[in-house]
XYZ file of C-alpha atoms in Angstrom:
658
model
C 0.000 0.000 0.000
C 1.390 3.416 -0.979
C 0.197 6.125 1.366
C 1.295 9.620 0.436
C -0.339 12.941 -0.306
C 2.386 13.684 -2.842
C 2.790 11.771 -6.117
C 5.312 8.960 -5.846
C 7.271 8.127 -8.973
C 9.751 5.346 -9.581
C 12.642 6.190 -11.897
C 14.948 3.592 -13.440
C 17.612 4.640 -15.942
C 15.925 8.070 -16.166
C 12.662 6.478 -17.252
C 9.411 6.638 -15.261
C 7.899 3.160 -14.960
C 5.507 3.755 -12.075
C 3.544 6.579 -10.483
C 0.339 6.845 -8.462
C -1.911 7.237 -11.474
C -0.533 4.574 -13.811
C 0.052 0.865 -13.469
C 2.626 -1.504 -14.866
C 1.132 -3.781 -17.465
C 1.431 -7.512 -16.712
C 4.097 -9.115 -18.864
C 6.011 -5.893 -19.488
C 8.719 -6.627 -16.940
C 11.301 -9.355 -16.417
C 12.802 -9.374 -12.935
C 11.525 -8.189 -9.606
C 12.871 -6.307 -6.647
C 11.540 -4.719 -3.515
C 12.032 -1.150 -2.397
C 11.511 0.244 1.079
C 10.759 3.981 1.238
C 11.444 5.900 4.442
C 9.975 9.396 4.783
C 10.982 10.044 8.397
C 7.610 9.197 9.900
C 6.195 6.173 8.161
C 7.821 3.272 6.384
C 6.130 2.653 3.049
C 6.779 -0.599 1.193
C 6.586 -0.389 -2.593
C 7.027 -3.557 -4.643
C 7.525 -3.465 -8.382
C 9.608 -5.181 -11.049
C 12.160 -4.372 -13.730
C 15.327 -5.627 -15.396
C 18.354 -6.158 -13.197
C 20.836 -3.312 -13.007
C 21.546 -0.203 -10.959
C 18.330 1.095 -9.444
C 17.545 4.506 -8.041
C 14.284 5.906 -6.790
C 13.754 9.638 -6.772
C 10.823 11.271 -4.986
C 11.378 14.984 -4.850
C 14.707 15.397 -3.075
C 14.797 11.868 -1.718
C 16.957 9.038 -3.043
C 16.454 5.426 -2.094
C 18.168 2.111 -2.782
C 16.585 -1.040 -4.190
C 17.220 -4.626 -3.096
C 16.782 -7.525 -5.533
C 14.544 -10.474 -4.791
C 13.432 -13.442 -6.859
C 9.791 -13.715 -7.806
C 8.244 -12.817 -11.137
C 4.617 -13.391 -10.194
C 2.678 -10.196 -9.518
C -0.866 -8.972 -9.870
C -2.471 -5.580 -10.230
C -5.133 -4.492 -7.786
C -7.357 -1.472 -7.370
C -6.176 1.753 -5.809
C -2.494 2.154 -5.163
C -1.679 -1.473 -4.434
C 0.941 -3.530 -6.204
C 1.389 -7.024 -4.766
C 3.316 -10.164 -5.624
C 3.104 -13.890 -5.115
C 4.142 -14.572 -1.528
C 7.563 -15.844 -0.586
C 7.949 -19.577 -0.098
C 8.633 -19.412 3.623
C 5.282 -17.818 4.586
C 2.556 -20.278 5.607
C -0.982 -18.959 6.058
C -2.609 -19.387 9.470
C 0.655 -20.671 10.973
C 2.014 -17.681 12.940
C 4.365 -19.669 15.134
C 5.796 -21.697 12.274
C 6.467 -18.384 10.535
C 8.091 -17.102 13.728
C 10.302 -20.188 13.715
C 11.305 -19.442 10.106
C 12.041 -15.800 10.971
C 14.331 -16.788 13.837
C 16.188 -19.229 11.608
C 16.640 -16.444 9.037
C 18.145 -14.245 11.770
C 20.508 -17.045 12.714
C 21.554 -17.460 9.054
C 22.315 -13.741 8.833
C 19.366 -12.992 6.519
C 17.914 -10.164 8.603
C 16.050 -8.689 5.617
C 14.053 -11.894 5.119
C 13.403 -12.105 8.854
C 12.229 -8.485 8.985
C 9.775 -9.092 6.139
C 8.312 -12.102 7.938
C 8.146 -10.355 11.300
C 6.577 -7.200 9.862
C 3.840 -9.335 8.373
C 3.391 -11.180 11.667
C 3.064 -7.853 13.493
C 0.523 -6.572 10.948
C -1.603 -9.727 10.778
C -1.436 -10.672 14.465
C -1.514 -7.416 16.480
C -2.848 -9.366 19.452
C 0.647 -10.877 19.878
C 2.914 -7.963 20.857
C 5.678 -10.492 21.444
C 6.224 -10.596 17.659
C 7.144 -6.919 17.758
C 9.928 -7.653 20.255
C 11.548 -10.119 17.868
C 11.120 -7.577 15.050
C 13.032 -5.029 17.125
C 15.788 -7.578 17.680
C 16.053 -8.227 13.916
C 16.047 -4.503 13.100
C 18.872 -3.842 15.547
C 20.881 -6.823 14.312
C 20.587 -5.647 10.688
C 22.899 -2.725 11.438
C 21.144 -0.341 9.025
C 20.809 3.147 10.530
C 17.216 3.697 9.481
C 16.204 0.242 10.719
C 17.850 0.882 14.090
C 15.913 4.150 14.352
C 12.757 2.278 13.410
C 13.476 -0.235 16.193
C 13.887 2.663 18.630
C 10.421 3.938 17.732
C 8.928 0.458 18.020
C 10.146 0.122 21.609
C 7.627 2.656 22.884
C 4.807 0.665 21.294
C 6.032 -2.569 22.869
C 6.356 -1.049 26.336
C 2.817 0.336 26.048
C 1.391 -3.020 24.955
C 3.560 -5.135 27.289
C 4.447 -3.042 30.354
C 5.977 -6.120 32.028
C 8.382 -6.905 29.183
C 11.804 -6.425 30.710
C 13.630 -7.104 27.454
C 12.017 -4.046 25.846
C 12.890 -1.883 28.843
C 16.470 -3.120 28.759
C 16.766 -2.307 25.051
C 15.433 1.159 25.812
C 18.224 1.572 28.373
C 20.750 0.537 25.722
C 19.379 3.180 23.327
C 19.647 5.850 25.990
C 23.248 4.771 26.571
C 24.072 5.012 22.853
C 22.417 8.443 22.742
C 24.644 9.501 25.682
C 21.666 10.046 27.995
C 23.247 8.724 31.165
C 20.480 9.532 33.644
C 17.715 8.057 31.499
C 19.770 4.942 30.811
C 20.548 4.586 34.534
C 16.855 4.912 35.423
C 15.860 2.329 32.793
C 18.430 -0.242 33.959
C 17.515 0.394 37.605
C 13.822 -0.091 36.813
C 14.516 -3.464 35.203
C 16.644 -4.613 38.149
C 14.027 -3.494 40.676
C 11.363 -5.533 38.890
C 13.611 -8.589 38.604
C 16.832 -8.482 40.663
C 18.071 -11.686 38.981
C 18.087 -10.199 35.473
C 21.777 -10.767 34.669
C 21.885 -8.848 31.395
C 20.639 -5.638 33.041
C 23.330 -5.829 35.741
C 26.053 -6.199 33.129
C 24.572 -3.413 31.020
C 24.593 -1.141 34.047
C 28.231 -2.058 34.728
C 29.109 -1.138 31.150
C 27.256 2.171 31.564
C 29.269 3.005 34.682
C 32.542 2.170 32.941
C 31.749 4.304 29.896
C 31.078 7.270 32.176
C 34.330 6.751 34.084
C 32.738 5.480 37.306
C 35.229 2.665 37.857
C 34.308 2.086 41.510
C 30.649 1.488 40.633
C 31.735 -0.710 37.715
C 33.807 -2.981 39.980
C 31.056 -3.116 42.603
C 28.527 -4.262 40.010
C 30.908 -6.862 38.550
C 31.642 -8.244 42.034
C 27.913 -8.453 42.697
C 27.408 -10.513 39.535
C 30.353 -12.801 40.358
C 29.041 -13.444 43.871
C 25.389 -13.999 42.973
C 25.569 -15.903 39.680
C 27.026 -19.355 39.238
C 27.966 -18.699 35.600
C 30.009 -15.507 35.921
C 31.822 -15.828 32.587
C 30.168 -12.721 31.151
C 31.322 -10.650 34.121
C 34.840 -11.969 33.641
C 34.653 -11.051 29.952
C 33.838 -7.441 30.923
C 36.805 -7.375 33.312
C 39.090 -8.819 30.635
C 38.165 -6.042 28.207
C 38.786 -3.461 30.946
C 42.280 -4.722 31.782
C 43.211 -5.146 28.113
C 42.464 -1.446 27.635
C 44.630 -0.729 30.688
C 47.425 -2.890 29.172
C 47.656 -4.859 32.414
C 49.034 -8.132 31.071
C 49.374 -10.005 34.359
C 45.795 -9.420 35.516
C 44.376 -10.008 32.023
C 46.202 -13.327 31.765
C 44.833 -14.462 35.153
C 41.285 -13.394 34.258
C 41.367 -15.204 30.916
C 42.478 -18.378 32.673
C 39.702 -17.894 35.237
C 37.230 -17.476 32.377
C 38.498 -20.647 30.694
C 38.143 -22.584 33.947
C 34.414 -21.775 33.724
C 34.190 -22.430 29.989
C 37.086 -24.766 29.135
C 35.812 -25.503 25.627
C 35.496 -21.905 24.469
C 38.205 -22.311 21.841
C 37.760 -18.776 20.533
C 38.891 -17.527 23.948
C 41.819 -19.957 23.957
C 42.931 -18.476 20.640
C 42.351 -15.013 22.068
C 44.600 -15.911 24.992
C 47.371 -17.008 22.627
C 47.081 -13.801 20.580
C 47.154 -11.674 23.718
C 50.184 -13.547 25.039
C 51.964 -12.902 21.746
C 51.052 -9.208 21.687
C 52.309 -8.877 25.284
C 55.648 -10.451 24.340
C 55.089 -13.802 26.064
C 55.916 -15.866 22.975
C 56.677 -19.033 24.935
C 53.288 -18.774 26.635
C 51.616 -18.364 23.235
C 53.481 -21.452 21.952
C 52.241 -23.491 24.921
C 48.667 -22.306 24.362
C 48.656 -23.105 20.632
C 50.232 -26.496 21.383
C 47.366 -27.264 23.768
C 44.744 -26.117 21.220
C 46.304 -28.247 18.466
C 46.238 -31.287 20.769
C 42.578 -30.724 21.679
C 41.511 -29.853 18.105
C 43.720 -32.089 15.931
C 41.596 -31.596 12.795
C 41.963 -27.807 12.685
C 44.821 -26.357 10.664
C 44.908 -22.869 12.176
C 46.540 -23.813 15.542
C 49.289 -25.747 13.709
C 49.953 -22.840 11.335
C 50.073 -20.316 14.171
C 52.401 -22.593 16.126
C 54.759 -22.911 13.138
C 54.706 -19.139 12.671
C 55.680 -18.629 16.322
C 58.508 -21.139 15.930
C 59.800 -18.970 13.073
C 59.438 -15.822 15.131
C 61.418 -17.304 18.037
C 64.203 -18.550 15.749
C 63.300 -22.256 15.839
C 63.116 -22.589 12.052
C 63.873 -26.324 12.062
C 60.839 -26.911 14.270
C 58.781 -24.737 11.912
C 59.864 -26.720 8.816
C 59.147 -29.996 10.605
C 55.680 -28.765 11.548
C 54.958 -27.520 7.998
C 55.820 -30.993 6.674
C 53.491 -32.520 9.264
C 50.675 -30.159 8.240
C 51.174 -30.924 4.527
C 51.109 -34.671 5.204
C 48.010 -34.416 7.382
C 46.204 -31.724 5.364
C 47.443 -32.058 1.755
C 45.024 -29.349 0.536
C 46.185 -26.714 3.043
C 47.536 -24.107 0.619
C 48.793 -21.828 3.388
C 51.201 -24.508 4.656
C 52.809 -24.710 1.203
C 52.996 -20.917 1.051
C 54.538 -20.411 4.501
C 57.058 -23.207 4.019
C 58.019 -21.826 0.595
C 58.506 -18.320 2.000
C 60.641 -19.694 4.841
C 62.849 -21.615 2.406
C 63.241 -18.522 0.207
C 64.252 -16.529 3.283
C 66.891 -19.170 4.063
C 68.285 -18.876 0.536
C 66.835 -22.173 -0.660
C 64.391 -22.822 -3.497
C 60.814 -22.506 -2.290
C 59.276 -21.065 -5.454
C 57.591 -24.328 -6.477
C 55.849 -24.594 -3.098
C 54.559 -21.033 -3.487
C 53.285 -21.833 -6.987
C 51.573 -24.946 -5.602
C 49.861 -22.772 -2.992
C 48.589 -20.383 -5.667
C 47.345 -23.264 -7.813
C 45.346 -24.609 -4.858
C 43.998 -21.166 -3.978
C 43.896 -18.971 -7.110
C 42.077 -16.231 -5.187
C 45.128 -15.584 -2.976
C 46.059 -12.332 -4.679
C 48.848 -11.555 -2.204
C 50.667 -14.695 -3.355
C 49.950 -13.827 -6.992
C 51.420 -10.347 -6.519
C 54.447 -11.771 -4.686
C 55.194 -14.177 -7.527
C 54.741 -11.394 -10.046
C 57.254 -9.181 -8.193
C 59.957 -11.861 -7.998
C 59.293 -12.996 -11.574
C 57.921 -16.372 -10.604
C 54.470 -15.971 -12.157
C 54.170 -17.611 -15.546
C 51.520 -17.081 -18.199
C 49.670 -14.449 -16.168
C 49.424 -11.490 -18.527
C 47.054 -11.749 -21.480
C 48.360 -10.671 -24.907
C 45.652 -7.969 -25.077
C 46.695 -6.105 -21.906
C 47.821 -2.729 -23.312
C 49.871 0.148 -21.886
C 49.558 3.620 -23.443
C 51.992 6.508 -23.840
C 51.239 9.979 -25.183
C 52.357 9.107 -28.714
C 50.073 6.038 -28.789
C 46.837 8.032 -28.530
C 44.965 8.862 -31.733
C 42.644 11.758 -30.923
C 39.504 12.572 -32.899
C 38.339 15.969 -34.148
C 35.480 17.654 -32.325
C 33.526 18.380 -35.526
C 33.297 14.624 -36.195
C 30.926 14.221 -33.224
C 28.982 17.491 -32.860
C 26.330 16.008 -30.513
C 28.783 14.352 -28.090
C 30.551 15.855 -25.084
C 33.202 13.112 -25.003
C 34.377 10.076 -26.957
C 35.455 6.654 -25.701
C 38.692 6.096 -27.599
C 39.367 2.729 -25.985
C 37.076 0.567 -23.856
C 38.337 -2.795 -22.647
C 37.409 -5.443 -20.109
C 39.760 -8.387 -19.521
C 38.001 -11.177 -17.649
C 40.289 -13.852 -16.165
C 38.648 -16.928 -14.628
C 40.495 -18.989 -12.033
C 40.332 -22.734 -11.509
C 37.962 -22.278 -8.548
C 35.513 -20.108 -10.557
C 36.590 -16.889 -8.899
C 37.693 -14.203 -11.335
C 39.424 -10.892 -11.978
C 38.146 -8.013 -14.125
C 40.545 -5.440 -15.545
C 38.749 -2.321 -16.837
C 40.688 0.041 -19.122
C 39.198 3.259 -20.578
C 40.556 6.159 -22.650
C 38.094 9.081 -22.801
C 38.660 12.223 -24.882
C 37.056 15.475 -23.686
C 35.348 17.458 -26.478
C 33.760 20.453 -24.691
C 32.824 21.964 -21.319
C 30.044 19.404 -20.800
C 32.646 16.680 -21.080
C 34.740 18.433 -18.425
C 31.751 18.498 -16.071
C 30.888 14.882 -16.835
C 34.347 13.444 -16.222
C 35.755 15.816 -13.591
C 35.010 13.182 -10.972
C 34.927 9.471 -11.755
C 33.455 6.854 -9.417
C 34.543 3.221 -9.556
C 33.933 0.281 -7.178
C 36.197 0.568 -4.136
C 37.373 -1.552 -1.247
C 40.286 -3.885 -0.682
C 39.411 -5.941 -3.783
C 40.064 -3.012 -6.156
C 43.508 -2.050 -7.453
C 43.778 1.276 -9.288
C 46.468 0.843 -11.942
C 46.209 4.163 -13.810
C 44.298 7.400 -13.127
C 45.800 10.212 -15.215
C 45.229 12.774 -17.961
C 47.111 13.070 -21.275
C 47.230 16.796 -22.116
C 47.181 18.051 -25.739
C 50.717 19.470 -25.265
C 52.111 16.039 -24.314
C 52.165 16.427 -20.532
C 50.805 13.633 -18.328
C 49.010 14.712 -15.134
C 48.154 12.277 -12.351
C 44.755 12.442 -10.647
C 44.377 15.182 -8.030
C 42.933 12.856 -5.392
C 41.516 9.377 -4.919
C 39.121 9.040 -1.982
C 37.364 5.941 -0.663
C 33.781 7.011 0.034
C 31.103 4.444 0.911
C 33.103 1.580 -0.630
C 33.615 3.515 -3.862
C 36.697 5.300 -5.126
C 35.976 8.896 -6.169
C 38.779 10.038 -8.487
C 39.228 13.780 -9.140
C 40.923 14.322 -12.497
C 43.252 17.198 -13.384
C 43.876 19.081 -16.607
C 40.489 18.577 -18.258
C 40.472 20.815 -21.315
C 39.208 20.295 -24.827
C 41.370 17.617 -26.410
C 42.682 16.091 -23.172
C 42.362 12.320 -22.736
C 41.560 10.578 -19.435
C 43.017 7.141 -18.749
C 41.347 5.004 -16.083
C 42.523 1.445 -15.485
C 41.623 -0.675 -12.475
C 41.344 -4.316 -11.483
C 38.503 -5.945 -9.527
C 39.307 -9.170 -7.698
C 36.274 -11.327 -6.938
C 37.218 -14.137 -4.552
C 33.715 -15.575 -4.058
C 31.748 -17.818 -6.355
C 28.638 -16.463 -7.999
C 26.518 -19.160 -6.334
C 27.685 -21.208 -3.373
C 27.892 -24.975 -3.941
C 27.639 -24.528 -7.720
C 30.693 -24.533 -9.981
C 29.595 -21.853 -12.391
C 30.291 -18.332 -13.560
C 28.163 -15.555 -15.078
C 29.954 -12.558 -16.529
C 28.614 -9.030 -16.339
C 27.100 -8.133 -19.698
C 29.695 -6.205 -21.698
C 28.162 -3.518 -23.925
C 29.951 -1.942 -26.889
C 27.992 1.348 -26.853
C 26.534 3.952 -24.496
C 24.019 6.793 -24.462
C 25.249 9.844 -26.432
C 28.840 8.586 -26.405
C 30.622 7.199 -29.475
C 32.994 4.259 -28.963
C 36.023 4.205 -31.250
C 37.344 0.812 -30.130
C 35.931 -1.721 -27.652
C 37.370 -5.073 -26.584
C 35.965 -7.822 -24.401
C 38.659 -10.392 -23.539
C 37.856 -13.615 -21.676
C 40.710 -15.817 -20.422
C 39.850 -19.241 -18.969
C 41.794 -22.386 -17.999
C 42.087 -24.783 -20.927
C 39.964 -27.439 -19.193
C 37.059 -25.041 -18.559
C 34.200 -24.742 -21.052
C 32.694 -21.294 -21.494
C 29.668 -20.296 -23.565
C 28.330 -17.055 -25.001
C 24.580 -17.708 -25.061
C 23.401 -14.121 -25.305
C 25.148 -11.858 -27.751
C 24.177 -9.073 -30.112
C 27.529 -8.564 -31.725
C 28.929 -7.997 -35.195
C 32.636 -7.502 -35.079
C 35.984 -9.212 -34.849
C 36.251 -12.540 -33.003
C 39.348 -14.462 -32.080
C 40.295 -17.524 -30.046
C 43.898 -18.310 -29.145
C 45.732 -20.732 -26.879
C 48.443 -19.453 -24.570
C 50.167 -21.909 -22.243
C 47.427 -23.596 -20.227
C 44.718 -21.019 -21.024
C 42.295 -20.206 -23.834
C 41.634 -16.550 -24.633
C 38.528 -15.256 -26.445
C 38.432 -11.799 -28.034
C 35.368 -9.757 -29.089
C 36.174 -6.404 -30.708
C 34.108 -3.632 -32.331
C 35.212 -0.304 -33.785
C 33.487 2.989 -34.588
C 30.180 2.398 -32.790
C 27.967 5.494 -32.707
C 26.424 6.738 -29.478
C 22.835 5.694 -28.851
C 20.356 8.577 -28.996
C 17.846 8.289 -26.112
C 14.159 8.161 -26.980
C 10.980 8.344 -24.949
C 10.033 4.951 -23.417
C 13.223 3.427 -24.784
C 14.097 -0.059 -23.448
C 17.135 -0.423 -21.179
C 20.583 -0.089 -22.724
C 21.171 -3.849 -22.563
C 18.201 -4.349 -24.900
C 19.475 -2.084 -27.697
C 23.285 -1.901 -27.472
C 25.711 -4.452 -28.966
C 26.721 -6.816 -26.174
C 28.292 -10.143 -25.203
C 27.367 -12.278 -22.195
C 29.462 -15.247 -21.048
C 28.818 -18.152 -18.684
C 30.183 -21.601 -17.894
C 26.673 -23.088 -17.961
C 25.599 -24.772 -21.179
C 22.149 -23.309 -20.900
C 19.422 -22.148 -18.594
C 18.459 -25.794 -17.988
C 21.523 -26.373 -15.795
C 20.757 -23.355 -13.656
C 17.071 -24.271 -13.471
C 17.852 -27.790 -12.270
C 20.085 -26.420 -9.536
C 17.498 -23.811 -8.522
C 14.664 -26.347 -8.455
C 16.795 -28.612 -6.277
C 17.376 -25.772 -3.849
C 13.702 -24.817 -3.726
C 12.645 -28.447 -3.346
C 14.799 -28.735 -0.260
C 13.315 -25.561 1.170
C 9.785 -26.733 0.429
C 10.570 -29.910 2.320
C 11.809 -27.752 5.173
C 8.409 -26.027 5.269
C 6.517 -29.214 6.040
C 9.184 -30.549 8.349
C 9.374 -27.340 10.346
C 5.587 -27.093 10.534
C 5.385 -30.571 12.048
C 8.258 -29.856 14.419
C 6.710 -26.553 15.514
C 3.400 -28.220 16.395
C 5.268 -30.834 18.396
C 7.363 -28.199 20.174
C 4.371 -26.174 21.421
C 1.900 -29.029 21.917
C 1.815 -28.653 25.727
C 1.688 -24.832 25.818
C -1.551 -23.372 27.119
C -1.337 -19.826 25.749
C -0.070 -18.210 22.574
C 2.514 -16.234 24.529
C 3.907 -19.465 25.960
C 4.104 -20.889 22.430
C 6.048 -17.874 21.198
C 8.434 -18.069 24.148
C 8.949 -21.799 23.638
C 9.920 -21.296 19.987
C 12.123 -18.308 20.794
C 14.021 -20.108 23.530
C 14.446 -23.253 21.445
C 16.000 -21.399 18.501
C 18.238 -19.276 20.697
C 19.385 -22.256 22.751
C 19.702 -24.855 20.012
C 20.838 -22.677 17.138
C 22.204 -19.323 18.219
C 23.380 -19.894 21.780
C 22.920 -17.561 24.739
C 20.146 -14.977 24.738
C 18.649 -12.791 27.443
C 15.521 -13.980 29.229
C 12.105 -12.554 28.432
C 9.603 -12.089 31.237
């Protein structure tokens, strides 16, 4: 339902496809996504569909993001409603089974799915305010600022409906603490403790509040109270450990960690934390003893062995390290890091370890540090494709402005080199040369945004001036996981060179050996392309297909060492003139799409298998849910039973709800 006094319009690629007074025609769209609009007071959910791509919604001065989801079924209703076929995990008239599904989604890290389920539960079952509590939990866990603010507003509703709900009051105290409202937070925590003096989480929250305000005496008093009155005082010890780590008090921290581990001897994350802290404090022998104990207790984990070998190296016991690396390789023959670390140690000793390092890279092609290391020392073979080009000033053939009177700039060279690894991860190298024709081109390309983060390497960002000078970019800033590059020397006739590499170290779909390339287009709106190349390099054993292509140009296929390289090239492609109601660019521009799947049938079979398993989960979870709550007398008891079961059996510790 769209509720707004102002017209709401949905813009995609500068084209209106929805407003309050028009409807999308069934069959005119291909993929679907959901969009959540936030106007500061109410959250409005708008669902509509369109091709995949970069989505923006503009409503006056507002901008919103869109999140993809996977249903094509939708229907048109009267008024301002647009609705879709429901998601598979919703079961009508089964509120507690749906609650069970929502909690499992939270556990799996899919807070968005959980929030959708819980919002529907809250709307359809207002008589169960307990659902709203779980919704607040999911909103907070999502980490999105607007969702956290929404959770803050929901707390008042919960406290009004359930004045005895201590969890809601405790969360309110946490919000006051985050907002730096000490007195209100203190009153909220105190109120919870007065109602239930045994509420452990509130005591610890109050201790944290005291510490943040610098009241160390009150902090210690509260921690001592918890240690004296609760059998399981591990959480209090954890708070003390963090305090003494900040104070850099190694002796006390070490004793507290051991005290903690005496209460929870199988908390291996804390054992590893102890070893790391011992190392950071300079107690390397203590860290060696701790990692030795962990490796004895967890003989099938490689990390303790690797850390132990590294510490042997650090303490000068290189023979012990080499012996341990051999033991790891014999026990875990697919442990690429053992090959790498042993090879590096041998190289440091002046021996030949290059083959071990190459073996490590072959096992883990996504280890780009190792790839860069081999490239630096000249040990990387067959890595560069024959189409990877470097430009100098004399290599650039500029065009005349009168040749393209309607354009503000011209793409002299547009290239993507796609290199697939043996494990179906890949690297994209993007290389562009853009000539500025007029002042509009200067405005358009003064700042360039490319994907940022640790997986992006910027190779070139510079300007070739008409007089032969080469000017580097003024600045490169990482803003919201994007690199914003400010170019220098943009005048008529100058040429921008942007070259960067994206390293994708995750498969497209988990548990499926496949790859889908981004669609490479050989044209753009109002921008001529002089030369475009799409280069795909794959291992010789890997089959790759080009099922969707609208391409008339040069093709080539060559073999180089153990790889096969495909080339698609077009020259002198005119810019596309935009028209009213024009389809998306991918429907009209020349393009090539690549994949390792023979056809859609392979993907469909995998997808059906996944959905079949989830459908089976529906019926299984429904039966289990009925069995779990069979002896509960009230709906609130049923909700609590499900909540506690998921948190105990799946997620672990959670605060009590009264």
